[in-house]
Short mmCIF file of C-alpha atoms and ligand atoms in Angstrom, two decimals:
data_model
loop_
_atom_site.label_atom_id
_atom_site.label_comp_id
_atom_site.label_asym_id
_atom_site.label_seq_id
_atom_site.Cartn_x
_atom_site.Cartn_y
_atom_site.Cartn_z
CA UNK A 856 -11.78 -11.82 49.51
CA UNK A 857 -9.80 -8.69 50.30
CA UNK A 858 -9.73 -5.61 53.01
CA UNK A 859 -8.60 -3.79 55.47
CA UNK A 860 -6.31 -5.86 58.52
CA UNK A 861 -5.64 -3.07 61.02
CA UNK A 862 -8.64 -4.08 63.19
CA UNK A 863 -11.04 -6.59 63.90
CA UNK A 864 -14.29 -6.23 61.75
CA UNK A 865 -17.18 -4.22 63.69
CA UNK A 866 -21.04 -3.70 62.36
CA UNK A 867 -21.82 -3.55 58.84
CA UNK A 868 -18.23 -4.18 58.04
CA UNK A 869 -18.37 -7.85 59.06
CA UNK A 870 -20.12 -8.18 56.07
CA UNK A 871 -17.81 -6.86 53.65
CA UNK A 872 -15.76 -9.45 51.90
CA UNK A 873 -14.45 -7.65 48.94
CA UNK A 874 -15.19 -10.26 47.07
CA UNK A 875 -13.73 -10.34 43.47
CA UNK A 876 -15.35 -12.38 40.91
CA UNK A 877 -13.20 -14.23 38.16
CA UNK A 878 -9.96 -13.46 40.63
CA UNK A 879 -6.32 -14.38 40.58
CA UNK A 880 -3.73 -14.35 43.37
CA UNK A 881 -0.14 -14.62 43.02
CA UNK A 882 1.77 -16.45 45.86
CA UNK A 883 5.84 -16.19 46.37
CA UNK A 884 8.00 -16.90 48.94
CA UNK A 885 4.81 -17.76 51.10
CA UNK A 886 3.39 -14.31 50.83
CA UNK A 887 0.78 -13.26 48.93
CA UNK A 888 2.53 -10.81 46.78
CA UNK A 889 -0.83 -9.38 44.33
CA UNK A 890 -4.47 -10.05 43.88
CA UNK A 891 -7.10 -8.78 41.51
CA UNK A 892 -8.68 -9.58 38.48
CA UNK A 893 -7.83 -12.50 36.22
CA UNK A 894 -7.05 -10.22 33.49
CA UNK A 895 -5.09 -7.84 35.72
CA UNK A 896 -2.60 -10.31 36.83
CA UNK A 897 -1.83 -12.10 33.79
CA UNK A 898 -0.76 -8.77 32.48
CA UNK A 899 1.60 -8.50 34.98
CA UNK A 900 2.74 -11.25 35.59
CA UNK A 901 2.92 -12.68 32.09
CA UNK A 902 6.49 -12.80 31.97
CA UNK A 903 6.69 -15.48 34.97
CA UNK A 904 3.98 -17.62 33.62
CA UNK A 905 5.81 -20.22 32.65
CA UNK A 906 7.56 -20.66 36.02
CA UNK A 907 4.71 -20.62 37.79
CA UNK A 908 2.28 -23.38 38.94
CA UNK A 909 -0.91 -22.23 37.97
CA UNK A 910 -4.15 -23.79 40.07
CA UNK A 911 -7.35 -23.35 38.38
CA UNK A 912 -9.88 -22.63 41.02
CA UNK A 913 -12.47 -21.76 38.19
CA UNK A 914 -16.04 -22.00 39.32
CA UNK A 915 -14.79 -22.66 43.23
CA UNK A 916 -14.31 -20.46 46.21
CA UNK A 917 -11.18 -19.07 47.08
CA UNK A 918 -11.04 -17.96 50.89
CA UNK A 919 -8.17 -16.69 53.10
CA UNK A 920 -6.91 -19.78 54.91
CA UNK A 921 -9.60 -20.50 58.60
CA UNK A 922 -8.79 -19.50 61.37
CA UNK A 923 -9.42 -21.41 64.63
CA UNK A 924 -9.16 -18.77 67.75
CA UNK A 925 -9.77 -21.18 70.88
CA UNK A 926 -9.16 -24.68 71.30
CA UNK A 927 -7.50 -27.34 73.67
CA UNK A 928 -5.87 -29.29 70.83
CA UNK A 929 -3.25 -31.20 72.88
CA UNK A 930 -5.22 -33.20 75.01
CA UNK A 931 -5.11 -37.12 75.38
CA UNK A 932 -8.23 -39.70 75.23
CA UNK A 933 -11.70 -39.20 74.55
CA UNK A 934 -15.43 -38.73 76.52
CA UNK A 935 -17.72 -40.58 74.85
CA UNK A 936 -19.21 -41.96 77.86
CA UNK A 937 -19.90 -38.30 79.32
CA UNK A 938 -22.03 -38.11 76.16
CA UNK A 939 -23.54 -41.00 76.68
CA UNK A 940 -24.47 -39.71 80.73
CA UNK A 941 -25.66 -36.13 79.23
CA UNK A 942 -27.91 -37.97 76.63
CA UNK A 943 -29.55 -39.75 79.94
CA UNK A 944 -30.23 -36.04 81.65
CA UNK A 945 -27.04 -35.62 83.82
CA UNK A 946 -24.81 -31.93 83.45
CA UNK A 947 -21.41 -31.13 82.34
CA UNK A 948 -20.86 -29.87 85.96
CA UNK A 949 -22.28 -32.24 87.65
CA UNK A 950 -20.15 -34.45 85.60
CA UNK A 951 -17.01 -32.22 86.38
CA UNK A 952 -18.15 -32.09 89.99
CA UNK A 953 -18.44 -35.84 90.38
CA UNK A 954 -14.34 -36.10 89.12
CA UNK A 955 -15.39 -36.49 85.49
CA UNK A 956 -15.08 -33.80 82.71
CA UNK A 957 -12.00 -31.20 82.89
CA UNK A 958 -10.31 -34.12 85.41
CA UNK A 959 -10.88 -37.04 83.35
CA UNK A 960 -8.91 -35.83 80.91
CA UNK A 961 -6.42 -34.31 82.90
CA UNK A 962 -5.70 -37.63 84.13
CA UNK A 963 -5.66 -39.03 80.82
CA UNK A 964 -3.37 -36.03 79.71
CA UNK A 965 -0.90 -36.56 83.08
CA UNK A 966 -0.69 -40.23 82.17
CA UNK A 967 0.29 -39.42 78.23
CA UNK A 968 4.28 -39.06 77.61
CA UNK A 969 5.27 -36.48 75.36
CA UNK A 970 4.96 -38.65 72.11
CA UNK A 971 1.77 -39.95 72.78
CA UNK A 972 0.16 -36.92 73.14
CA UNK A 973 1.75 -35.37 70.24
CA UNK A 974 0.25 -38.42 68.25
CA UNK A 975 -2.79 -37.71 69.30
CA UNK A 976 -2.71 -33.93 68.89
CA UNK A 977 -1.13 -34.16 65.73
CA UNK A 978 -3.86 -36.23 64.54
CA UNK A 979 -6.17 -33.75 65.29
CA UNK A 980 -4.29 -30.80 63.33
CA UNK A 981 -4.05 -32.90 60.49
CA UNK A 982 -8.12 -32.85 60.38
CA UNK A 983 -8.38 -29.42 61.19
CA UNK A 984 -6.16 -28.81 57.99
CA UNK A 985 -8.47 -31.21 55.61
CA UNK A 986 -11.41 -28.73 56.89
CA UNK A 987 -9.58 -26.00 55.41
CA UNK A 988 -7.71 -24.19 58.79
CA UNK A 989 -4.15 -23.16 58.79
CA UNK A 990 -3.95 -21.28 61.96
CA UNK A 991 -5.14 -23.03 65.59
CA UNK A 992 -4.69 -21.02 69.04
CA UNK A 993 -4.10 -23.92 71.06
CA UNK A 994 -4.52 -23.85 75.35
CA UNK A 995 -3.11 -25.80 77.84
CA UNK A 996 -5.16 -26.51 81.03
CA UNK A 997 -5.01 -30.27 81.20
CA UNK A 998 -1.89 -30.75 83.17
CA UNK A 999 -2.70 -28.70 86.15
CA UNK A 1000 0.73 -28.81 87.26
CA UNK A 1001 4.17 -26.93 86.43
CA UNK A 1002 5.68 -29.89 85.02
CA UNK A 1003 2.28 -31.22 83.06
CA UNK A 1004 0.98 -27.82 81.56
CA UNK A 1005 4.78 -27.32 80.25
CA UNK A 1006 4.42 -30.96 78.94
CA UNK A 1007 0.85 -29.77 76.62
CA UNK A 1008 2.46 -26.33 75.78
CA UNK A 1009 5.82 -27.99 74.33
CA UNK A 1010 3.86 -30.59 72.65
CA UNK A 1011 2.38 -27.26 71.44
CA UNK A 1012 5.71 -25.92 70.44
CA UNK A 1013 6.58 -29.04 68.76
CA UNK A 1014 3.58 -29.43 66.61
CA UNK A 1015 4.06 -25.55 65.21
CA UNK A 1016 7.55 -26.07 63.96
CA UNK A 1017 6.96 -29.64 62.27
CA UNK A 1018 2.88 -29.46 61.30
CA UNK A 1019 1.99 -27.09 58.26
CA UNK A 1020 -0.29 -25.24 60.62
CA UNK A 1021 0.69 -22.58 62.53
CA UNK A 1022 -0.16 -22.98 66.62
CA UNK A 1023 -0.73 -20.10 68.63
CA UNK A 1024 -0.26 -20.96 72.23
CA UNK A 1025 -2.11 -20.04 75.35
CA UNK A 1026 -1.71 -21.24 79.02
CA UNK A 1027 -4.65 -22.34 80.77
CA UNK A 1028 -3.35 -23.20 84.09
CA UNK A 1029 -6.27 -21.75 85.45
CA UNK A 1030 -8.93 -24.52 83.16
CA UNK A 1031 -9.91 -26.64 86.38
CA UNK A 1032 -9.24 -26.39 90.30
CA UNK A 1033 -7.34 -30.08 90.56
CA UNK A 1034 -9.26 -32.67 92.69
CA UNK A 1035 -6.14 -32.32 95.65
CA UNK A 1036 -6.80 -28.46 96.33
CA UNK A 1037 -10.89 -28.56 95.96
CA UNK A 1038 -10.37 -27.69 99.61
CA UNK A 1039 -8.75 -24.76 99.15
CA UNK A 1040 -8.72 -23.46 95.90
CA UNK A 1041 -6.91 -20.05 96.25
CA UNK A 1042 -4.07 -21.79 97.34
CA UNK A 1043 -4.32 -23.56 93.69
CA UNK A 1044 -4.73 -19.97 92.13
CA UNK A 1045 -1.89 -18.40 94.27
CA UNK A 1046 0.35 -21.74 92.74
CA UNK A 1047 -0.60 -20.48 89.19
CA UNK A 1048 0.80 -17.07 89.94
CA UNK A 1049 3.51 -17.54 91.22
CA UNK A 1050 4.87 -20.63 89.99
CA UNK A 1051 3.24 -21.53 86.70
CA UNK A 1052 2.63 -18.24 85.09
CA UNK A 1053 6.20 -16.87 85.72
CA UNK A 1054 7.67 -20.61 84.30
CA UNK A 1055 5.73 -20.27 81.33
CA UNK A 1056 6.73 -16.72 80.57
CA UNK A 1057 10.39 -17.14 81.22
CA UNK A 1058 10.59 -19.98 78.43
CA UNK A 1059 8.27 -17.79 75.95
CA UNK A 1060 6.13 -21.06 75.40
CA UNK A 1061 2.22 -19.00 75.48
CA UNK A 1062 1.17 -15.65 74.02
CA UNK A 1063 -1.75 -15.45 75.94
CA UNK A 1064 -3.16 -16.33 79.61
CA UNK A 1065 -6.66 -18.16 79.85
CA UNK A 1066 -8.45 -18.78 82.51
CA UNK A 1067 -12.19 -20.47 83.28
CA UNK A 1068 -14.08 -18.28 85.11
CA UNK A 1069 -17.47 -20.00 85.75
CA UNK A 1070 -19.32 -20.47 89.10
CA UNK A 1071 -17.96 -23.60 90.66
CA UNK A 1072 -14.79 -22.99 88.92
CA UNK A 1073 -12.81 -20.16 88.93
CA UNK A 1074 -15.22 -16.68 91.27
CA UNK A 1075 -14.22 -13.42 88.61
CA UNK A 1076 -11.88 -12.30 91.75
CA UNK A 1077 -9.64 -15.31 91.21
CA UNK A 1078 -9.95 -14.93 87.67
CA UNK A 1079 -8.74 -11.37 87.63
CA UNK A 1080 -6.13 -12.35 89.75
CA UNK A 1081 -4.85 -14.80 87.27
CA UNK A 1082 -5.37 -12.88 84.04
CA UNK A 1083 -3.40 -9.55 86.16
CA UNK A 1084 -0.65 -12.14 87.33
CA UNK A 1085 -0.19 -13.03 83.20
CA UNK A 1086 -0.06 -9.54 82.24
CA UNK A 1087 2.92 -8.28 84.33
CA UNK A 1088 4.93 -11.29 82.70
CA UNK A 1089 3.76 -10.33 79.19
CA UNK A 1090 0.65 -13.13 78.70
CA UNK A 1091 -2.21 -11.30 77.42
CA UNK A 1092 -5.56 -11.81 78.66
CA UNK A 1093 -8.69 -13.80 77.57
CA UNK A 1094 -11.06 -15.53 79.02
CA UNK A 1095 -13.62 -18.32 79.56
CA UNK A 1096 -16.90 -15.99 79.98
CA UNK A 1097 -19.95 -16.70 80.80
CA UNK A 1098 -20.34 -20.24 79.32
CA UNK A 1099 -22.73 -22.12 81.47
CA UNK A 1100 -24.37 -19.04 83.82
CA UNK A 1101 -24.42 -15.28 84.15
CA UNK A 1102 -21.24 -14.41 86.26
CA UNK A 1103 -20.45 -11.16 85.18
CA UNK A 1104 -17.05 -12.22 82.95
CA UNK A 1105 -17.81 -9.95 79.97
CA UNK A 1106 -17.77 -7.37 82.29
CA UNK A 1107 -14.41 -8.14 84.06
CA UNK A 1108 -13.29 -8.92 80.34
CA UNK A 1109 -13.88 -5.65 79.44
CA UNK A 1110 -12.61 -4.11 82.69
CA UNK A 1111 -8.75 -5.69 82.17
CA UNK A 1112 -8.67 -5.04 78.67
CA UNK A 1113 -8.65 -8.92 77.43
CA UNK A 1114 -7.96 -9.68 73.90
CA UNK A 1115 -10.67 -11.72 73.66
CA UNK A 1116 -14.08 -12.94 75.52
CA UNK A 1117 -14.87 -16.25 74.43
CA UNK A 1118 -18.42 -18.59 74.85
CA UNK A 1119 -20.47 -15.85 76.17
CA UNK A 1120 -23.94 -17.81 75.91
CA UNK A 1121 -25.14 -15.86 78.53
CA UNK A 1122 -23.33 -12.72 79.17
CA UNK A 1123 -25.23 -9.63 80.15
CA UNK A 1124 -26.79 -6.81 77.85
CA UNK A 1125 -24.39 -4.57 80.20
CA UNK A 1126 -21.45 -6.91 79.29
CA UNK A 1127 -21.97 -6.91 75.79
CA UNK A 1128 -22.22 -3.25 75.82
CA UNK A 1129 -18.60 -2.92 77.60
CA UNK A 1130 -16.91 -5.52 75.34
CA UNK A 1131 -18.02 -3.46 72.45
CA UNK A 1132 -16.50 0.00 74.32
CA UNK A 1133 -13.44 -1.64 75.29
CA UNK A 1134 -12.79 -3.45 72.03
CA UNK A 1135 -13.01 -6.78 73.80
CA UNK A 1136 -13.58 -9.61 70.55
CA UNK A 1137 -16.33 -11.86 71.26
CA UNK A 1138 -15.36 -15.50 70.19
CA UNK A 1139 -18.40 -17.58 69.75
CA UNK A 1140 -18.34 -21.19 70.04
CA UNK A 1141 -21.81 -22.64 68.62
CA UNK A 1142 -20.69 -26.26 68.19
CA UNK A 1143 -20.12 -26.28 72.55
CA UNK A 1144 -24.05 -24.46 72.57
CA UNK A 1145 -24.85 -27.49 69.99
CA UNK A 1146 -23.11 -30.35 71.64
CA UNK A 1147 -24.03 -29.05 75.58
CA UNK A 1148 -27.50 -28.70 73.90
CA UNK A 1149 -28.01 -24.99 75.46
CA UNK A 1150 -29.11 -22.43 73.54
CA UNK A 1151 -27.01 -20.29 71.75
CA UNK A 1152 -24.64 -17.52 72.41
CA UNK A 1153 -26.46 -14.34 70.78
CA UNK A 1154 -24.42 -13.67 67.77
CA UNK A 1155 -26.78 -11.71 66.13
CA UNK A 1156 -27.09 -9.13 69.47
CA UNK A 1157 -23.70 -9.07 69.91
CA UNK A 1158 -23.16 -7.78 66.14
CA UNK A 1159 -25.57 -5.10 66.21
CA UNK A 1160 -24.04 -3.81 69.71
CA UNK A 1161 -21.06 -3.03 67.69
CA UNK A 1162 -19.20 -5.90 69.30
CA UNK A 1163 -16.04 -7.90 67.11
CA UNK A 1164 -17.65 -11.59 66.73
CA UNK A 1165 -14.76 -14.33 65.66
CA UNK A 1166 -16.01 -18.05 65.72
CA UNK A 1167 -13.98 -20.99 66.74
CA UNK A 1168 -14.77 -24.67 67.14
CA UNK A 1169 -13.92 -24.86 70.98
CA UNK A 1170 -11.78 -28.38 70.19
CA UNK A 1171 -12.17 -30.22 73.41
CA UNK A 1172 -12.54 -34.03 74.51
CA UNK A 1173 -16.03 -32.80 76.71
CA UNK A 1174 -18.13 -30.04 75.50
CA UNK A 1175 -17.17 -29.67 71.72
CA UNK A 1176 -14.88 -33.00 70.31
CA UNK A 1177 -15.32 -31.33 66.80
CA UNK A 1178 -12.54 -30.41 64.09
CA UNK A 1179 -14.67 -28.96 61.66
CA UNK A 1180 -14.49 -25.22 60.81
CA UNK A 1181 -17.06 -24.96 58.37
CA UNK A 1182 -19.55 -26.82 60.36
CA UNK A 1183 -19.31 -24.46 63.24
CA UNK A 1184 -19.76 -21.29 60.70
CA UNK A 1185 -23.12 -23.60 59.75
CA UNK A 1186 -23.98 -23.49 62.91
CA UNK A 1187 -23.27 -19.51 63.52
CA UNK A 1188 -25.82 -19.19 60.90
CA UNK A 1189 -28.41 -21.44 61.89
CA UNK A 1190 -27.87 -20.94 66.11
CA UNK A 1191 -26.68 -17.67 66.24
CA UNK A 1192 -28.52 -15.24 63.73
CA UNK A 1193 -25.64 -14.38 62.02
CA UNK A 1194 -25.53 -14.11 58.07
CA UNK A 1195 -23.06 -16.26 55.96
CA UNK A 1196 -21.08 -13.13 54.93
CA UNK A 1197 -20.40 -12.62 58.84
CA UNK A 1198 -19.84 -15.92 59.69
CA UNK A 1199 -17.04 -15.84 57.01
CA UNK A 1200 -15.61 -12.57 58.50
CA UNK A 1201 -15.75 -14.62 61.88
CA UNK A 1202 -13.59 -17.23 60.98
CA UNK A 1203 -11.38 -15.63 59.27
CA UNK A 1204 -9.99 -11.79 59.92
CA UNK A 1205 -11.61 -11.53 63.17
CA UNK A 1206 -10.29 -14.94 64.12
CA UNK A 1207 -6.85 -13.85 63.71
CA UNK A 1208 -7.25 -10.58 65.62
CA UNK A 1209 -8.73 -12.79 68.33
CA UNK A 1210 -5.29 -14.01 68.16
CA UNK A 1211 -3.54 -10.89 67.45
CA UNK A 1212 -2.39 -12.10 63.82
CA UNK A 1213 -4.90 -9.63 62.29
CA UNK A 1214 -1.69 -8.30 60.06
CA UNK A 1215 -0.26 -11.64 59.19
CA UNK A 1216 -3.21 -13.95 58.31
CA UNK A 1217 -7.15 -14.13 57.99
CA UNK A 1218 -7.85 -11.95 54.52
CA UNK A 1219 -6.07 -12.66 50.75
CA UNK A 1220 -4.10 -9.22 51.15
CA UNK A 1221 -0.72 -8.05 49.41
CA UNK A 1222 1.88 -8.82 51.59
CA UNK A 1223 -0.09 -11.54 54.14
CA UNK A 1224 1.08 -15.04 54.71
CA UNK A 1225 0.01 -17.02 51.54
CA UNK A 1226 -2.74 -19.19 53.51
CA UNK A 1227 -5.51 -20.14 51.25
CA UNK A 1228 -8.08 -22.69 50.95
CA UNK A 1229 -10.21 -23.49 47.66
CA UNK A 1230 -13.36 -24.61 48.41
CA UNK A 1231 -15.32 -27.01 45.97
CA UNK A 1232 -18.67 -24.68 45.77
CA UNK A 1233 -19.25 -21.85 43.32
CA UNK A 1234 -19.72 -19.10 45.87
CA UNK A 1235 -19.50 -18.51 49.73
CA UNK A 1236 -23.06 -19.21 50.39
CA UNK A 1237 -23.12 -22.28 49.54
CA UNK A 1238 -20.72 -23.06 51.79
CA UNK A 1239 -22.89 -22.38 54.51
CA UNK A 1240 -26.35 -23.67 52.90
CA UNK A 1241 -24.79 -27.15 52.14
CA UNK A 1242 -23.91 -27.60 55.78
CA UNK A 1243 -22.59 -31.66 57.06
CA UNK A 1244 -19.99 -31.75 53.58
CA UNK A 1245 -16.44 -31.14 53.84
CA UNK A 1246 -16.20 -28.91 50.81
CA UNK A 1247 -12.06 -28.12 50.81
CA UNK A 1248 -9.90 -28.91 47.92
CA UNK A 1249 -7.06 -27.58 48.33
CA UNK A 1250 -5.48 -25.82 51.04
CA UNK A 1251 -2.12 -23.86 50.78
CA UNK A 1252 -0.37 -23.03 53.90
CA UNK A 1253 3.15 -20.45 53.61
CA UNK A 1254 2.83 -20.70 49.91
CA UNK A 1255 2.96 -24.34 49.88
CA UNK A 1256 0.19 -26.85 48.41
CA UNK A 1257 -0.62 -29.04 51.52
CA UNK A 1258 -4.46 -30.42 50.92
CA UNK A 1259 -4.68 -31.36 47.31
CA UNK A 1260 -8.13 -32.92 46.20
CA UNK A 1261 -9.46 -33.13 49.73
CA UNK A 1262 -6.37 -34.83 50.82
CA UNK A 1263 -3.28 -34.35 52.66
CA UNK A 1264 -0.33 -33.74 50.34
O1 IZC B 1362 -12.53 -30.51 78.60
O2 IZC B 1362 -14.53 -29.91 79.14
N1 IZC B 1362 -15.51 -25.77 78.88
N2 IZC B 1362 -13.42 -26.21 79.24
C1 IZC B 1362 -14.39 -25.24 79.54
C2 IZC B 1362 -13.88 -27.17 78.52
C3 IZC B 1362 -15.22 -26.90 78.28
C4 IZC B 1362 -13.08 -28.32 78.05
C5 IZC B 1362 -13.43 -29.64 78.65
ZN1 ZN B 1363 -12.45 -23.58 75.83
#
């Protein structure tokens, strides 16, 4: 798969994937340096044959690395017994209301030292990589304090210099109002302004600024407060939009300018329309719709309004405890009328403009980071139709061979 990386995939384009039967790529230095045809690049590369290691992919899939745009990798502990409540009728508000959700595992996180919740994390991005992913935007939002969100966003740091994949870090101060300001939760916001935000900045430890804007958790007003606060200290925008009910945060997504919108399951027709005229890139998260049991954000809609759709398994202890790439582009099939050649575009190129790494990563393109996973299946739709299989082979991250027969190197 091949194309153009200047901007996210729109319309009809999100199903071009240039693919190229019987192809070859050559990888050097950790950058993909050609691809074509099998017969093209043993001609020109014939001389160097015998240096190389050659990996026959014959008869498999060969896809640009995955991208995951939006999760809350470092986190400690686990929810099962939410799961267990939500199976029995109860919400994940009133959950989160009642001191659960979002403030469980804050607590959890607060408790967690710095190697403990690296161990955990790292755990995680380990299984992200077996599922074929070599680039994860990870958030913070589970400290809910200076010294706590800086704890998550250098466990962050950490894991992208000594983990094969690549982290991409956001701050989500903004994730949760903490139990001790539930009385007055601007004064919560204004402490995200002017302490947090600035902190975070100053010791370059996010690229982007997050924030949940749902009713009962952050109104739009504080949320454009937030996501304005980020920009004048270089964090760009996204945003937590309309996941649970309508509150208008496609719109305000599209008013700031955010990178990305992300959940969206029910965002307006007018929203939608302003994302796609400001350029605002939808992330979809079906496994959240799946595991919430709500219905799906509209995929399909979104597409035809002209809007960027990237896909992304939401990672999180509460609404989406999932690691699995390829079962989320199942699912953006199956829950979100979206064909398997889209899907594909959404978890790959789009992804990494949803990250702004549209240049570096997410197609097999002269010059890109050598991130590429070989998939055990003889062509892409299959890799959607035989959904609940972890299909990967191999996986090479920076030129390097890091999954090799479904397992870690
Ligand atoms: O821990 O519940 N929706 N944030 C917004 C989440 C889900 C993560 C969580
Ligand atoms: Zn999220």
């Amino acid at each position: 798969m091949e194309g153009g990386s200047e901007a996210a995939r729109v319309g009809k384009q999100m199903e071009e994937l240039g693919i190229i039967e019987n192809g070859s790529v050559w990888l050097e230095d950790g950058i993909i340096h050609a691809v074509g045809r099998d017969e093209e690049l043993a001609a020109t590369y014939q001389h160097r044959m015998a240096e190389a290691e050659i990996i026959n992919a014959s008869g498999k899939l060969v896809t640009p690395g995955l991208v995951d745009p939006h999760t809350h990798l470092v986190h400690a502990g686990t929810r099962e017994n939410e799961f267990n409540m939500r199976l029995q009728g109860a919400t994940y508000m009133e959950i989160m209301n009642n001191g659960g959700g979002i403030h469980a595992t804050t607590t959890a996180t607060r408790q967690a030292d710095h190697a403990a919740l690296f161990a955990q994390s790292k755990k995680r991005l380990d299984q992200f990589l077996l599922h074929g992913v070599t680039t994860v935007e990870a958030k913070s939002g589970y400290g809910l304090t200076l010294e706590h969100e800086l704890k998550q966003l250098e466990v962050a740091k950490q894991l992208h210099e000594q983990h094969p994949v690549d982290i991409v870090s956001t701050f989500m101060g903004a994730h949760a109002v903490p139990r001790d300001y539930k009385e007055n939760p601007d004064q919560f916001v204004q402490l995200v302004i002017d302490e947090m935000i600035p902190e975070v900045a100053r010791r370059g430890l996010a690229e982007f600024n997050d924030v949940f804007c749902e009713r009962g958790v952050f109104t739009p007003e504080q949320s454009r407060r937030i996501l304005e606060a980020g920009m004048k200290h270089g964090l760009l925008p996204k945003i937590h939009a309309d996941e649970i009910e309508p509150y208008e945060g496609a719109e305000l997504a599209a008013q700031i300018g955010a990178v990305s919108a992300d959940h969206l399951l029910r965002a307006s027709d007018t929203g939608i329309k302003r994302m796609a005229e400001a350029g605002v890139i939808a992330v979809l998260l079906p496994g959240t719709a799946f595991f919430l049991m709500a219905e799906s954000a509209n995929g399909r809609k979104m597409i035809d309004a002209g809007v960027a759709v990237a896909i992304s398994t939401d990672c999180n202890p509460g609404s989406s405890p999932t690691v699995s790439m390829p079962l989320i582009m199942n699912l953006g099939c199956l829950k979100m009328g979206m064909t398997p050649a889209e899907v594909l575009t959404a978890a790959t190129i789009n992804a990494a403009h949803a990250i702004r790494r549209g240049r570096e990563i997410g197609s097999i393109e002269r010059g890109k980071k050598a991130d590429v996973t070989i998939f055990d299946v003889p062509n892409y739709m299959v890799l959607q139709y035989r959904y609940g299989v972890n299909h990967v082979q191999t996986v090479i991250k920076s030129g390097v061979k890091v999954v090799d027969g479904g397992r870690l190197v």
